[in-house]
Structure formats: structure tokens, C-alpha cells
Amino acid sequence: MLNFNLTQPPKNLILLLSLIGLSTVPINTLATPRINNSSQYGNSIELNNHLINIPWRIDSTNRTSKDSVQISDIGLMQNLGVNLLNTNNSSQQPIQWFSDSVILSAQYIRPYRYLDLSNFPASSQWEIQPNGTTLKITVPPSIIQSISFEPLPLEIEPSLKPSNFILKKIIIELDKPTIWQQPIPDVQKRLPSPTPQPSSPPLTDDPTVQNQTKLAQPSPPTLQDWSLILEAKANPQLLSNNIYNIKLQSQNSQTRLQFSVPPGWRPVVTSLDSPYRLIVEIKPDFLQSKNILWQPGIRWRQEYIEIPKTETTSLGSLLNRIFKTPESSVERFPVYWLEVDLKQPQISLIPILSNVNSRQGTSPLLDIAQKADVLAAINGGFFNRNNQYPLGAIRFNNNWLSSPILNRGAMAWGQDKPIIMNRLILRETITTDSGQTLPLQYLNSGYVEAGISRYTSDWGNSYTPINNQEKIIVVENNQITRHIDAPKSGSPAIPIPVQGYLLVIRSRPDLLNLLPIGTRLQLQSQTEPSDFQNYPNILGAGPLLIQNRQIVLDAALERFNPAFQQQKAIRSAIAITPNNTLLILAVHNRPNGSGPSLAELAQILQKLEAITALNLDGGSSTSLYLGGYYLDRPFPTAAPVHNGLGIVITGESLNVNNQ
């Protein structure tokens, strides 16, 4: 049994429950770390008889000292109230937890970054005992001595605050520091405000559909039931004079406080000493800035990015001008991003897929990333959420898993090649032995248009008709061997020849007469622009946002529907900076508002010094993954996706001097 009895005088400390402080990850989504035989490891911690899903390991390699207990850094932050501070040394992680800054040793064992608890500042004795894959931690509980409330001096427009929500500050006084965590909130309907606001339509995964132009009907606002769980005892009578509808439950040395939060707001928790206190402030601007060198060449950043506010001609803005109501001249967006130093030779990029054997399928990005064994990842291109087929370019090791569509933006990369981004078309034709040339629409794509599309074994072992009345042509060794009539979508699957391909005719049955059985075919394939042809890896989405530092956004040119062009929503993007740093980022809702428009996203990327940038799939698909966790959102709120971009570290170590 390992005992920790490490005390240090606590000082003022701000611990923030941002979105990343809410992500309780199910145990079956946690990856198994790569460890040696002298270590014990697991994915769950039993804290005072309460199970929490956090990766841990005990290193017994040092025979001259006691075993080293290590816990995932993001797991500590998201589940135990430990604040990770900024650092430029990936092997040393400063933290704060009711104390001055303390530095813990950090070690990366794929896919987690572990922090050594030897210097963890605990004001009471911890007992730690491994039990199979569970690490049992016993911490003497604190005692909540009082709970009080103070007004919260926030200037909020009445229309932005639900009528039944009272701005307040919750002050919890303790006899000593305690561990606390934030479970995932539940959304429940509450009383509507006097003037409910209409919401925007959801950001579709298929931005070509034309049925998204109608705005959603106004809906009553919601309050979320949020909880703060403390390893502390409390007397329920502490809230005898409760006028704020705060609920308190105390059982088995654990106390839960439940309170209501307006949509888009989050609790900000501050810890203080003399006496020990937790201060809970419910605020719309909740994000804590971070700048952490997570591994050499991989830097984790998050902060609010400000851009100029776009002038509007709404009734509200006109009234503000008439009555001279003060109005901010900037918009502030919470941005989570990773900076990837592409000059590091051990860092590489790969497309990652929900289904490696077929182009059909979706999974949470967290699952996809862990199966692909990547360090970091972001969601990728669009897809059809109904049939789970891709809607854009995916090329891996020179194989077209899915072709680009509709002249949409894509990025390309390869070893010793600079990353390029541009609008992309794949032009394919077949020429018959009689000299007739026919254009092909798409290759291995879920996007359907009249004409001929081609499907190879990179689509999967077989092809299932997507549309009604498809005509299938089997080509083997460059010769047509069979015609198959598929009367309706979902007809029996047709095997795709390994030494050949299928041609699928849609809405043009006359083309079948031009391609009789026995015809020999010659295939031509070329990308536009032509330089994409020489790149082994391509990932497409769109629209293209920035080229040569200039905003080049033209969603209509890439055939996105008007509603998608105008939508304000959570978004993902990828960009390159002048020093050859790759940015993968997620932008969430502005305080008391919606996410960015495409134009606002481009401005945010300009503020981050992007010289070229591409929009990715967004909305509920937006997911930024690092070291076994989502950085930008709770696990249950991330929708399954089809594909993504993965960041891989090869070799045992990186060049620390090249950061």
C-alpha cells in the first residue's frame, strides 16, 4: 500500500470547469496503454468506493525507490479538480490544487500522458492500492462547514437570461481541501422566457441537401441541471434558508450540490484558502486559457479569440444606435486547438476511418482515434448520416477510398512534401475499344448524380445499390464481363472484382447501350489542380477558407446550399501557419450566442496567422481529441463521424530542441 502525506500551504487558485471539465468517458472507450511487464495499469479508479474512469499505471522499474503512481493528465483535470498550468516542457507538468504551483513529472505512454503523483500536494493522507485493473484510492473526506450565496455582478441582456434563473455566486467553506468533480449534465425543460428566441437549423452532415433553408420554430429555453460532487461530508440543514433552488445530497462521505445553469453557460470554480473555500460562479464566458507543450511538437492551446463584430441591420441594432446602448465592437469565440510542428520528422498525419474494411460506417472520433492508435485527431469530411457513406475526398497511400465531389476544398500531404489546400476535382474517363470516351462522375463516393460512377475494392468487398433503378456494369481486367439490373436501393450486394471495378449508371439507362458485354475499356484519371495527383494522402471537406493569407471563401462555388452558407454553428477547421505549423481546431459558441459563421471562422483563422485553411465537418461532428479524451466537449455530446485526421508519433523520442 502506498501512502501520500504531502502538505504545502495553499494559496489562491482558480480552477475552471470548462467544457473539457465535463467529459466523463465510458470505460469501454478507454484504450489500453502500451506498457512493459514491470508495470501495473488500468482504466478505472475507485475513489472512496466511487468508481471513476481514469487511466492509471504503477511503475515498478526503479528498484531503489517506492513505486511510482501515475494518472492520466487530462483524467486528473476532468475528474479530480486538478488544474493543468501552462508549460514549455512536455516532461514537466505544473499543476495547482489548493496549493502553490507544483511540478509533476510527465511520461507519454501511448495513448496517454501520465503524471507522477509523488509530488502531488495533498493536505491529508492518501492510501493507494491497485486491485486488478482498478486503482483504489482512499482519501479522508473533508467537512463542508457552510454554504452561502452572493449576487453575481454580470451585465446580461434580459432577453438572454431565462426568467427563472437568478444570478448568484455559491460559496462552499471547507475544513480542508477536497477532491471534486463535475458529472455530465442533464438537459431538462424549464419555464419559457417571455420572448423565446428562434434557433438555427442544425448543421447537416450533407450540406448539399436543399431542405435545410427553413428556420426552426422558436422553442422554449432550457436550463441544465448541473452537479458538483465533493469528497466531503455535509449537513443538509446547511441549505435551510435556500432561496436559489440549490439541492444538496450527502451520503457515504460524498456530497452532491445540484443547481441550474442557462444554456451555453458553465460553472467556474475558484479555490481559496484561509479558510478553504470553493467559489462557484455560473458564467457565459467560462473558458480558461491553456498553452501546454503536451509532447515535443504537439502544443495544446485554448482561449477566447476576438474578431470584429459584423454590422447588422436588425431591429435590435437600430434601436441600440438610436438610444446609444453600449455594444461591444468584437465577437469572442472559445477556440480549442492543437499546434503540430511539421518540422518534427517523427510526426506524421494519416486519414482515420470508422470502418477500415468498408466505406460505410460511423463511430465517435474517440473510438476511431484509439483504434487507429493516434496521439491526436480531429473529425474530417462530410458524410451521409443516414447511409453512412462518405461525401468527399479520402485518399490514403495513393488509393482513392472516396473521390472529391463538387469542386470542394481538400488538403493533401505526403512525406517530404508541403501540405497543400485547394478546391479539388478528380476527372475520370473511360474509352471504349471503338474510341468513344465517356466521363465518370465520382469514384467510391456516397454522393449520387445522374451519369456513371465507379466503385473499386477500396469501397469494400461489395457494392449495395444506393439509388433505385441502377444499372451495374462489371469490369474485370479492363473488359466488361456482365450487366446487372438493380431495381431498387438496398438490392442484394454485388461483389467488386479485385482485378477490376464496377460502373454504376444512375438516371441514364441509355448509357448501358454504349457499353455492351465484351467491350474493352481504357481508364484515365487526373486531378485538378494537377499537383494533387502526386500526393499519396488527401482529405476533403470544404469550403476552402484561406489561401496566401487571404480569405477566399466561396461556398456557392463549392455547391454548398444557401442555408449551410449562412449558418452559425460549432465548427472544425485545419490550417497551416508561416512556420510550417499545422493547426487543428474546434470553435464553439460565443458567450450568449451561437457558433461562428464560415466568414467568422475564416477571420478567427487569420487571427491565428493561417496562410491556408480549410473548413471541416462541423456541428455535432466537431470533436478534438488528445491523449484519450475530447478537449472541446463532453463525450456524449459528440456525434459519430465517418472519418478524421490523425496525428501520429513514430519512434521513441522527438527532437526536443525543435519545438
Tab-separated table of N, CA, C and O in Angstrom, residues 310-416:
chain	number	residue	atom	x	y	z
A	310	THR	N	-19.530	41.949	-37.005
A	310	THR	CA	-20.100	42.313	-38.290
A	310	THR	C	-21.294	43.225	-38.084
A	310	THR	O	-22.144	42.967	-37.234
A	311	GLU	N	-21.379	44.299	-38.861
A	311	GLU	CA	-22.510	45.211	-38.758
A	311	GLU	C	-23.784	44.512	-39.211
A	311	GLU	O	-23.800	43.806	-40.214
A	312	THR	N	-24.853	44.699	-38.456
A	312	THR	CA	-26.144	44.125	-38.806
A	312	THR	C	-27.173	45.225	-38.942
A	312	THR	O	-26.989	46.343	-38.483
A	313	THR	N	-28.261	44.910	-39.585
A	313	THR	CA	-29.353	45.871	-39.760
A	313	THR	C	-30.621	45.384	-39.082
A	313	THR	O	-31.715	45.675	-39.509
A	314	SER	N	-30.455	44.622	-38.005
A	314	SER	CA	-31.609	44.109	-37.284
A	314	SER	C	-32.272	45.237	-36.503
A	314	SER	O	-31.695	46.307	-36.266
A	315	LEU	N	-33.529	45.002	-36.111
A	315	LEU	CA	-34.258	45.995	-35.329
A	315	LEU	C	-33.513	46.305	-34.034
A	315	LEU	O	-33.414	47.470	-33.614
A	316	GLY	N	-32.956	45.265	-33.399
A	316	GLY	CA	-32.236	45.481	-32.152
A	316	GLY	C	-31.039	46.391	-32.337
A	316	GLY	O	-30.785	47.287	-31.515
A	317	SER	N	-30.278	46.192	-33.415
A	317	SER	CA	-29.098	47.029	-33.627
A	317	SER	C	-29.491	48.466	-33.934
A	317	SER	O	-28.807	49.417	-33.533
A	318	LEU	N	-30.601	48.660	-34.665
A	318	LEU	CA	-31.066	50.016	-34.942
A	318	LEU	C	-31.490	50.729	-33.668
A	318	LEU	O	-31.184	51.908	-33.461
A	319	LEU	N	-32.193	50.017	-32.781
A	319	LEU	CA	-32.607	50.622	-31.513
A	319	LEU	C	-31.395	50.978	-30.661
A	319	LEU	O	-31.378	52.006	-29.977
A	320	ASN	N	-30.356	50.101	-30.704
A	320	ASN	CA	-29.149	50.401	-29.948
A	320	ASN	C	-28.509	51.704	-30.425
A	320	ASN	O	-27.995	52.501	-29.640
A	321	ARG	N	-28.526	51.914	-31.748
A	321	ARG	CA	-27.941	53.141	-32.267
A	321	ARG	C	-28.772	54.361	-31.875
A	321	ARG	O	-28.232	55.415	-31.541
A	322	ILE	N	-30.105	54.200	-31.924
A	322	ILE	CA	-30.978	55.328	-31.603
A	322	ILE	C	-30.823	55.735	-30.155
A	322	ILE	O	-30.672	56.907	-29.816
A	323	PHE	N	-30.850	54.740	-29.273
A	323	PHE	CA	-30.786	55.038	-27.843
A	323	PHE	C	-29.364	54.970	-27.291
A	323	PHE	O	-29.155	55.071	-26.087
A	324	LYS	N	-28.385	54.746	-28.202
A	324	LYS	CA	-26.975	54.737	-27.824
A	324	LYS	C	-26.680	53.722	-26.722
A	324	LYS	O	-25.954	53.982	-25.774
A	325	THR	N	-27.290	52.544	-26.860
A	325	THR	CA	-26.998	51.465	-25.917
A	325	THR	C	-25.583	50.952	-26.155
A	325	THR	O	-25.227	50.642	-27.290
A	326	PRO	N	-24.743	50.893	-25.149
A	326	PRO	CA	-23.376	50.414	-25.365
A	326	PRO	C	-23.361	48.989	-25.909
A	326	PRO	O	-24.091	48.133	-25.425
A	327	GLU	N	-22.555	48.776	-26.912
A	327	GLU	CA	-22.491	47.458	-27.541
A	327	GLU	C	-21.046	47.148	-27.874
A	327	GLU	O	-20.308	48.010	-28.360
A	328	SER	N	-20.636	45.917	-27.587
A	328	SER	CA	-19.259	45.526	-27.854
A	328	SER	C	-18.986	45.552	-29.351
A	328	SER	O	-19.851	45.220	-30.166
A	329	SER	N	-17.772	45.948	-29.705
A	329	SER	CA	-17.388	46.017	-31.115
A	329	SER	C	-16.709	44.740	-31.577
A	329	SER	O	-16.249	44.672	-32.719
A	330	VAL	N	-16.611	43.745	-30.696
A	330	VAL	CA	-15.946	42.498	-31.055
A	330	VAL	C	-16.830	41.303	-30.705
A	330	VAL	O	-17.718	41.395	-29.861
A	331	GLU	N	-16.575	40.211	-31.381
A	331	GLU	CA	-17.165	38.915	-31.039
A	331	GLU	C	-16.059	38.054	-30.443
A	331	GLU	O	-14.923	38.051	-30.931
A	332	ARG	N	-16.396	37.305	-29.384
A	332	ARG	CA	-15.430	36.446	-28.704
A	332	ARG	C	-15.872	34.993	-28.833
A	332	ARG	O	-17.001	34.653	-28.484
A	333	PHE	N	-14.957	34.154	-29.329
A	333	PHE	CA	-15.280	32.741	-29.528
A	333	PHE	C	-14.309	31.873	-28.734
A	333	PHE	O	-13.092	32.108	-28.756
A	334	PRO	N	-14.828	30.851	-28.037
A	334	PRO	CA	-13.929	29.887	-27.389
A	334	PRO	C	-13.332	28.949	-28.431
A	334	PRO	O	-14.060	28.276	-29.167
A	335	VAL	N	-12.015	28.941	-28.499
A	335	VAL	CA	-11.324	28.149	-29.520
A	335	VAL	C	-10.388	27.160	-28.831
A	335	VAL	O	-9.605	27.527	-27.956
A	336	TYR	N	-10.485	25.909	-29.235
A	336	TYR	CA	-9.617	24.830	-28.754
A	336	TYR	C	-8.796	24.372	-29.954
A	336	TYR	O	-9.359	24.041	-31.001
A	337	TRP	N	-7.469	24.324	-29.806
A	337	TRP	CA	-6.698	23.880	-30.955
A	337	TRP	C	-5.389	23.227	-30.529
A	337	TRP	O	-4.916	23.393	-29.405
A	338	LEU	N	-4.832	22.465	-31.466
A	338	LEU	CA	-3.515	21.853	-31.316
A	338	LEU	C	-2.596	22.433	-32.373
A	338	LEU	O	-2.979	22.584	-33.538
A	339	GLU	N	-1.380	22.761	-31.947
A	339	GLU	CA	-0.339	23.205	-32.863
A	339	GLU	C	0.615	22.038	-33.076
A	339	GLU	O	1.228	21.542	-32.121
A	340	VAL	N	0.731	21.600	-34.317
A	340	VAL	CA	1.538	20.426	-34.661
A	340	VAL	C	2.731	20.891	-35.489
A	340	VAL	O	2.561	21.420	-36.601
A	341	ASP	N	3.922	20.721	-34.955
A	341	ASP	CA	5.146	21.157	-35.624
A	341	ASP	C	5.528	20.137	-36.693
A	341	ASP	O	6.061	19.070	-36.386
A	342	LEU	N	5.273	20.477	-37.940
A	342	LEU	CA	5.527	19.539	-39.027
A	342	LEU	C	7.012	19.401	-39.342
A	342	LEU	O	7.395	18.545	-40.150
A	343	LYS	N	7.847	20.232	-38.720
A	343	LYS	CA	9.295	20.083	-38.905
A	343	LYS	C	9.836	18.901	-38.112
A	343	LYS	O	10.969	18.465	-38.345
A	344	GLN	N	9.073	18.406	-37.167
A	344	GLN	CA	9.485	17.215	-36.419
A	344	GLN	C	9.365	15.986	-37.322
A	344	GLN	O	8.264	15.634	-37.751
A	345	PRO	N	10.455	15.316	-37.647
A	345	PRO	CA	10.375	14.197	-38.597
A	345	PRO	C	9.582	13.004	-38.080
A	345	PRO	O	9.119	12.188	-38.868
A	346	GLN	N	9.441	12.887	-36.747
A	346	GLN	CA	8.711	11.743	-36.201
A	346	GLN	C	7.193	11.964	-36.182
A	346	GLN	O	6.451	11.062	-35.809
A	347	ILE	N	6.729	13.157	-36.530
A	347	ILE	CA	5.302	13.438	-36.553
A	347	ILE	C	4.771	13.240	-37.966
A	347	ILE	O	5.340	13.748	-38.934
A	348	SER	N	3.702	12.496	-38.084
A	348	SER	CA	3.088	12.272	-39.386
A	348	SER	C	1.570	12.337	-39.263
A	348	SER	O	1.018	12.256	-38.162
A	349	LEU	N	0.905	12.481	-40.405
A	349	LEU	CA	-0.551	12.582	-40.463
A	349	LEU	C	-1.108	11.385	-41.227
A	349	LEU	O	-0.491	10.914	-42.191
A	350	ILE	N	-2.272	10.910	-40.799
A	350	ILE	CA	-2.945	9.846	-41.535
A	350	ILE	C	-4.451	10.098	-41.524
A	350	ILE	O	-4.988	10.619	-40.539
A	351	PRO	N	-5.148	9.724	-42.614
A	351	PRO	CA	-6.609	9.696	-42.524
A	351	PRO	C	-7.022	8.538	-41.614
A	351	PRO	O	-6.401	7.470	-41.647
A	352	ILE	N	-8.011	8.742	-40.787
A	352	ILE	CA	-8.503	7.664	-39.920
A	352	ILE	C	-9.970	7.430	-40.232
A	352	ILE	O	-10.724	8.366	-40.534
A	353	LEU	N	-10.396	6.172	-40.167
A	353	LEU	CA	-11.708	5.759	-40.659
A	353	LEU	C	-12.484	5.016	-39.586
A	353	LEU	O	-11.906	4.284	-38.775
A	354	SER	N	-13.793	5.180	-39.622
A	354	SER	CA	-14.650	4.438	-38.702
A	354	SER	C	-14.687	2.963	-39.051
A	354	SER	O	-14.873	2.114	-38.184
A	355	ASN	N	-14.509	2.646	-40.326
A	355	ASN	CA	-14.542	1.258	-40.782
A	355	ASN	C	-13.401	1.069	-41.763
A	355	ASN	O	-13.425	1.629	-42.865
A	356	VAL	N	-12.395	0.315	-41.392
A	356	VAL	CA	-11.227	0.154	-42.255
A	356	VAL	C	-11.477	-0.842	-43.383
A	356	VAL	O	-10.700	-0.897	-44.344
A	357	ASN	N	-12.537	-1.628	-43.292
A	357	ASN	CA	-12.803	-2.661	-44.299
A	357	ASN	C	-13.827	-2.234	-45.335
A	357	ASN	O	-13.985	-2.898	-46.359
A	358	SER	N	-14.537	-1.156	-45.079
A	358	SER	CA	-15.603	-0.710	-45.968
A	358	SER	C	-15.773	0.778	-45.790
A	358	SER	O	-15.421	1.350	-44.751
A	359	ARG	N	-16.344	1.452	-46.808
A	359	ARG	CA	-16.550	2.891	-46.700
A	359	ARG	C	-17.851	3.233	-45.994
A	359	ARG	O	-18.199	4.405	-45.869
A	360	GLN	N	-18.584	2.266	-45.520
A	360	GLN	CA	-19.822	2.515	-44.800
A	360	GLN	C	-19.594	2.359	-43.312
A	360	GLN	O	-19.049	1.352	-42.853
A	361	GLY	N	-20.011	3.367	-42.537
A	361	GLY	CA	-19.912	3.259	-41.093
A	361	GLY	C	-19.610	4.589	-40.434
A	361	GLY	O	-19.033	5.495	-41.050
A	362	THR	N	-20.009	4.725	-39.180
A	362	THR	CA	-19.663	5.880	-38.352
A	362	THR	C	-19.368	5.403	-36.933
A	362	THR	O	-19.892	4.373	-36.498
A	363	SER	N	-18.539	6.169	-36.238
A	363	SER	CA	-18.198	5.899	-34.838
A	363	SER	C	-17.796	7.217	-34.200
A	363	SER	O	-17.400	8.156	-34.900
A	364	PRO	N	-17.856	7.315	-32.858
A	364	PRO	CA	-17.294	8.505	-32.223
A	364	PRO	C	-15.821	8.651	-32.573
A	364	PRO	O	-15.089	7.658	-32.679
A	365	LEU	N	-15.372	9.882	-32.751
A	365	LEU	CA	-13.974	10.122	-33.094
A	365	LEU	C	-13.042	9.510	-32.050
A	365	LEU	O	-11.965	9.008	-32.392
A	366	LEU	N	-13.440	9.525	-30.784
A	366	LEU	CA	-12.608	8.945	-29.730
A	366	LEU	C	-12.333	7.471	-30.007
A	366	LEU	O	-11.201	7.004	-29.874
A	367	ASP	N	-13.361	6.725	-30.436
A	367	ASP	CA	-13.162	5.315	-30.766
A	367	ASP	C	-12.284	5.156	-31.992
A	367	ASP	O	-11.385	4.298	-32.036
A	368	ILE	N	-12.534	5.982	-33.013
A	368	ILE	CA	-11.755	5.891	-34.249
A	368	ILE	C	-10.286	6.162	-33.971
A	368	ILE	O	-9.391	5.447	-34.439
A	369	ALA	N	-10.013	7.210	-33.178
A	369	ALA	CA	-8.633	7.592	-32.883
A	369	ALA	C	-7.909	6.503	-32.117
A	369	ALA	O	-6.737	6.206	-32.387
A	370	GLN	N	-8.581	5.891	-31.154
A	370	GLN	CA	-7.915	4.873	-30.348
A	370	GLN	C	-7.687	3.592	-31.139
A	370	GLN	O	-6.657	2.937	-30.970
A	371	LYS	N	-8.614	3.234	-32.016
A	371	LYS	CA	-8.392	2.057	-32.858
A	371	LYS	C	-7.253	2.298	-33.842
A	371	LYS	O	-6.515	1.379	-34.195
A	372	ALA	N	-7.116	3.554	-34.295
A	372	ALA	CA	-6.043	3.885	-35.231
A	372	ALA	C	-4.714	4.109	-34.518
A	372	ALA	O	-3.684	4.280	-35.172
A	373	ASP	N	-4.737	4.134	-33.173
A	373	ASP	CA	-3.526	4.281	-32.369
A	373	ASP	C	-2.826	5.611	-32.665
A	373	ASP	O	-1.603	5.665	-32.847
A	374	VAL	N	-3.612	6.699	-32.716
A	374	VAL	CA	-3.042	8.018	-32.954
A	374	VAL	C	-3.029	8.813	-31.657
A	374	VAL	O	-3.825	8.573	-30.745
A	375	LEU	N	-2.115	9.779	-31.590
A	375	LEU	CA	-1.976	10.622	-30.400
A	375	LEU	C	-3.076	11.665	-30.320
A	375	LEU	O	-3.620	11.951	-29.257
A	376	ALA	N	-3.404	12.265	-31.467
A	376	ALA	CA	-4.398	13.333	-31.525
A	376	ALA	C	-5.191	13.184	-32.810
A	376	ALA	O	-4.752	12.525	-33.759
A	377	ALA	N	-6.376	13.806	-32.850
A	377	ALA	CA	-7.212	13.687	-34.031
A	377	ALA	C	-8.272	14.774	-34.033
A	377	ALA	O	-8.610	15.347	-32.990
A	378	ILE	N	-8.802	15.034	-35.221
A	378	ILE	CA	-9.962	15.902	-35.385
A	378	ILE	C	-10.876	15.261	-36.414
A	378	ILE	O	-10.415	14.511	-37.290
A	379	ASN	N	-12.179	15.523	-36.283
A	379	ASN	CA	-13.115	14.977	-37.262
A	379	ASN	C	-12.789	15.531	-38.646
A	379	ASN	O	-12.201	16.609	-38.786
A	380	GLY	N	-13.187	14.796	-39.679
A	380	GLY	CA	-12.763	15.143	-41.029
A	380	GLY	C	-13.859	15.637	-41.938
A	380	GLY	O	-14.485	16.669	-41.694
A	381	GLY	N	-14.124	14.876	-43.017
A	381	GLY	CA	-15.017	15.327	-44.068
A	381	GLY	C	-16.470	14.977	-43.825
A	381	GLY	O	-16.831	14.293	-42.869
A	382	PHE	N	-17.315	15.441	-44.747
A	382	PHE	CA	-18.755	15.232	-44.646
A	382	PHE	C	-19.133	13.797	-45.009
A	382	PHE	O	-18.368	13.070	-45.650
A	383	PHE	N	-20.333	13.420	-44.614
A	383	PHE	CA	-20.842	12.084	-44.910
A	383	PHE	C	-22.353	12.121	-44.807
A	383	PHE	O	-22.945	13.062	-44.274
A	384	ASN	N	-22.979	11.107	-45.352
A	384	ASN	CA	-24.428	10.967	-45.259
A	384	ASN	C	-24.748	10.218	-43.971
A	384	ASN	O	-24.403	9.050	-43.825
A	385	ARG	N	-25.405	10.914	-43.033
A	385	ARG	CA	-25.649	10.293	-41.736
A	385	ARG	C	-26.650	9.144	-41.831
A	385	ARG	O	-26.684	8.277	-40.951
A	386	ASN	N	-27.465	9.104	-42.870
A	386	ASN	CA	-28.449	8.028	-42.999
A	386	ASN	C	-27.808	6.729	-43.475
A	386	ASN	O	-27.951	5.678	-42.840
A	387	ASN	N	-27.095	6.784	-44.608
A	387	ASN	CA	-26.485	5.546	-45.105
A	387	ASN	C	-25.013	5.397	-44.713
A	387	ASN	O	-24.391	4.388	-45.025
A	388	GLN	N	-24.441	6.446	-44.062
A	388	GLN	CA	-23.083	6.402	-43.504
A	388	GLN	C	-22.002	6.270	-44.569
A	388	GLN	O	-20.933	5.706	-44.328
A	389	TYR	N	-22.266	6.833	-45.762
A	389	TYR	CA	-21.274	6.848	-46.832
A	389	TYR	C	-20.561	8.200	-46.871
A	389	TYR	O	-21.135	9.230	-46.520
A	390	PRO	N	-19.296	8.222	-47.329
A	390	PRO	CA	-18.539	9.479	-47.376
A	390	PRO	C	-19.037	10.406	-48.479
A	390	PRO	O	-19.529	9.962	-49.522
A	391	LEU	N	-18.867	11.714	-48.247
A	391	LEU	CA	-19.245	12.748	-49.211
A	391	LEU	C	-18.058	13.681	-49.418
A	391	LEU	O	-18.138	14.882	-49.160
A	392	GLY	N	-16.962	13.140	-49.870
A	392	GLY	CA	-15.783	13.959	-50.101
A	392	GLY	C	-14.534	13.113	-50.203
A	392	GLY	O	-14.554	11.890	-50.062
A	393	ALA	N	-13.426	13.807	-50.452
A	393	ALA	CA	-12.170	13.133	-50.785
A	393	ALA	C	-11.535	12.451	-49.583
A	393	ALA	O	-11.394	13.043	-48.519
A	394	ILE	N	-11.149	11.180	-49.780
A	394	ILE	CA	-10.296	10.451	-48.835
A	394	ILE	C	-9.319	9.626	-49.678
A	394	ILE	O	-9.724	8.700	-50.374
A	395	ARG	N	-8.062	9.965	-49.617
A	395	ARG	CA	-7.031	9.204	-50.310
A	395	ARG	C	-5.965	8.799	-49.295
A	395	ARG	O	-5.507	9.636	-48.512
A	396	PHE	N	-5.591	7.523	-49.316
A	396	PHE	CA	-4.631	7.009	-48.338
A	396	PHE	C	-3.650	6.103	-49.058
A	396	PHE	O	-4.048	5.139	-49.724
A	397	ASN	N	-2.346	6.445	-48.955
A	397	ASN	CA	-1.299	5.657	-49.605
A	397	ASN	C	-1.587	5.450	-51.091
A	397	ASN	O	-1.500	4.339	-51.623
A	398	ASN	N	-1.985	6.545	-51.763
A	398	ASN	CA	-2.241	6.589	-53.206
A	398	ASN	C	-3.513	5.862	-53.636
A	398	ASN	O	-3.761	5.725	-54.840
A	399	ASN	N	-4.311	5.405	-52.687
A	399	ASN	CA	-5.568	4.741	-53.021
A	399	ASN	C	-6.738	5.682	-52.741
A	399	ASN	O	-6.877	6.203	-51.630
A	400	TRP	N	-7.600	5.848	-53.748
A	400	TRP	CA	-8.787	6.692	-53.580
A	400	TRP	C	-9.867	5.885	-52.847
A	400	TRP	O	-10.561	5.078	-53.437
A	401	LEU	N	-9.983	6.120	-51.535
A	401	LEU	CA	-11.057	5.487	-50.785
A	401	LEU	C	-12.392	6.164	-51.082
A	401	LEU	O	-13.439	5.536	-50.991
A	402	SER	N	-12.339	7.439	-51.430
A	402	SER	CA	-13.522	8.199	-51.830
A	402	SER	C	-13.028	9.421	-52.594
A	402	SER	O	-12.067	10.077	-52.165
A	403	SER	N	-13.662	9.729	-53.708
A	403	SER	CA	-13.187	10.837	-54.543
A	403	SER	C	-13.726	12.171	-54.049
A	403	SER	O	-14.714	12.235	-53.303
A	404	PRO	N	-13.102	13.279	-54.456
A	404	PRO	CA	-13.673	14.588	-54.167
A	404	PRO	C	-14.989	14.772	-54.914
A	404	PRO	O	-15.259	14.094	-55.910
A	405	ILE	N	-15.807	15.688	-54.400
A	405	ILE	CA	-17.091	15.994	-55.047
A	405	ILE	C	-17.249	17.503	-55.168
A	405	ILE	O	-16.759	18.267	-54.347
A	406	LEU	N	-17.880	17.945	-56.236
A	406	LEU	CA	-18.436	19.295	-56.377
A	406	LEU	C	-17.397	20.407	-56.249
A	406	LEU	O	-17.720	21.512	-55.816
A	407	ASN	N	-16.142	20.119	-56.619
A	407	ASN	CA	-15.100	21.153	-56.605
A	407	ASN	C	-14.848	21.681	-55.198
A	407	ASN	O	-14.533	22.852	-55.000
A	408	ARG	N	-14.977	20.816	-54.214
A	408	ARG	CA	-14.854	21.257	-52.829
A	408	ARG	C	-13.409	21.242	-52.343
A	408	ARG	O	-12.548	20.565	-52.894
A	409	GLY	N	-13.190	21.988	-51.260
A	409	GLY	CA	-11.855	22.122	-50.706
A	409	GLY	C	-11.311	20.821	-50.156
A	409	GLY	O	-12.049	19.991	-49.612
A	410	ALA	N	-10.003	20.656	-50.270
A	410	ALA	CA	-9.323	19.462	-49.761
A	410	ALA	C	-7.896	19.826	-49.400
A	410	ALA	O	-7.345	20.837	-49.857
A	411	MET	N	-7.300	18.999	-48.542
A	411	MET	CA	-5.890	19.133	-48.205
A	411	MET	C	-5.148	17.878	-48.641
A	411	MET	O	-5.718	16.780	-48.671
A	412	ALA	N	-3.885	18.036	-49.022
A	412	ALA	CA	-3.071	16.901	-49.456
A	412	ALA	C	-1.723	16.969	-48.757
A	412	ALA	O	-1.189	18.054	-48.503
A	413	TRP	N	-1.163	15.805	-48.445
A	413	TRP	CA	0.125	15.756	-47.780
A	413	TRP	C	0.841	14.454	-48.130
A	413	TRP	O	0.239	13.477	-48.581
A	414	GLY	N	2.142	14.459	-47.917
A	414	GLY	CA	2.970	13.282	-48.148
A	414	GLY	C	4.338	13.518	-47.567
A	414	GLY	O	4.711	14.646	-47.209
A	415	GLN	N	5.107	12.445	-47.455
A	415	GLN	CA	6.439	12.552	-46.872
A	415	GLN	C	7.299	13.469	-47.714
A	415	GLN	O	7.356	13.348	-48.940
A	416	ASP	N	7.971	14.416	-47.048
A	416	ASP	CA	8.852	15.384	-47.706
A	416	ASP	C	8.117	16.255	-48.717
A	416	ASP	O	8.718	16.766	-49.666
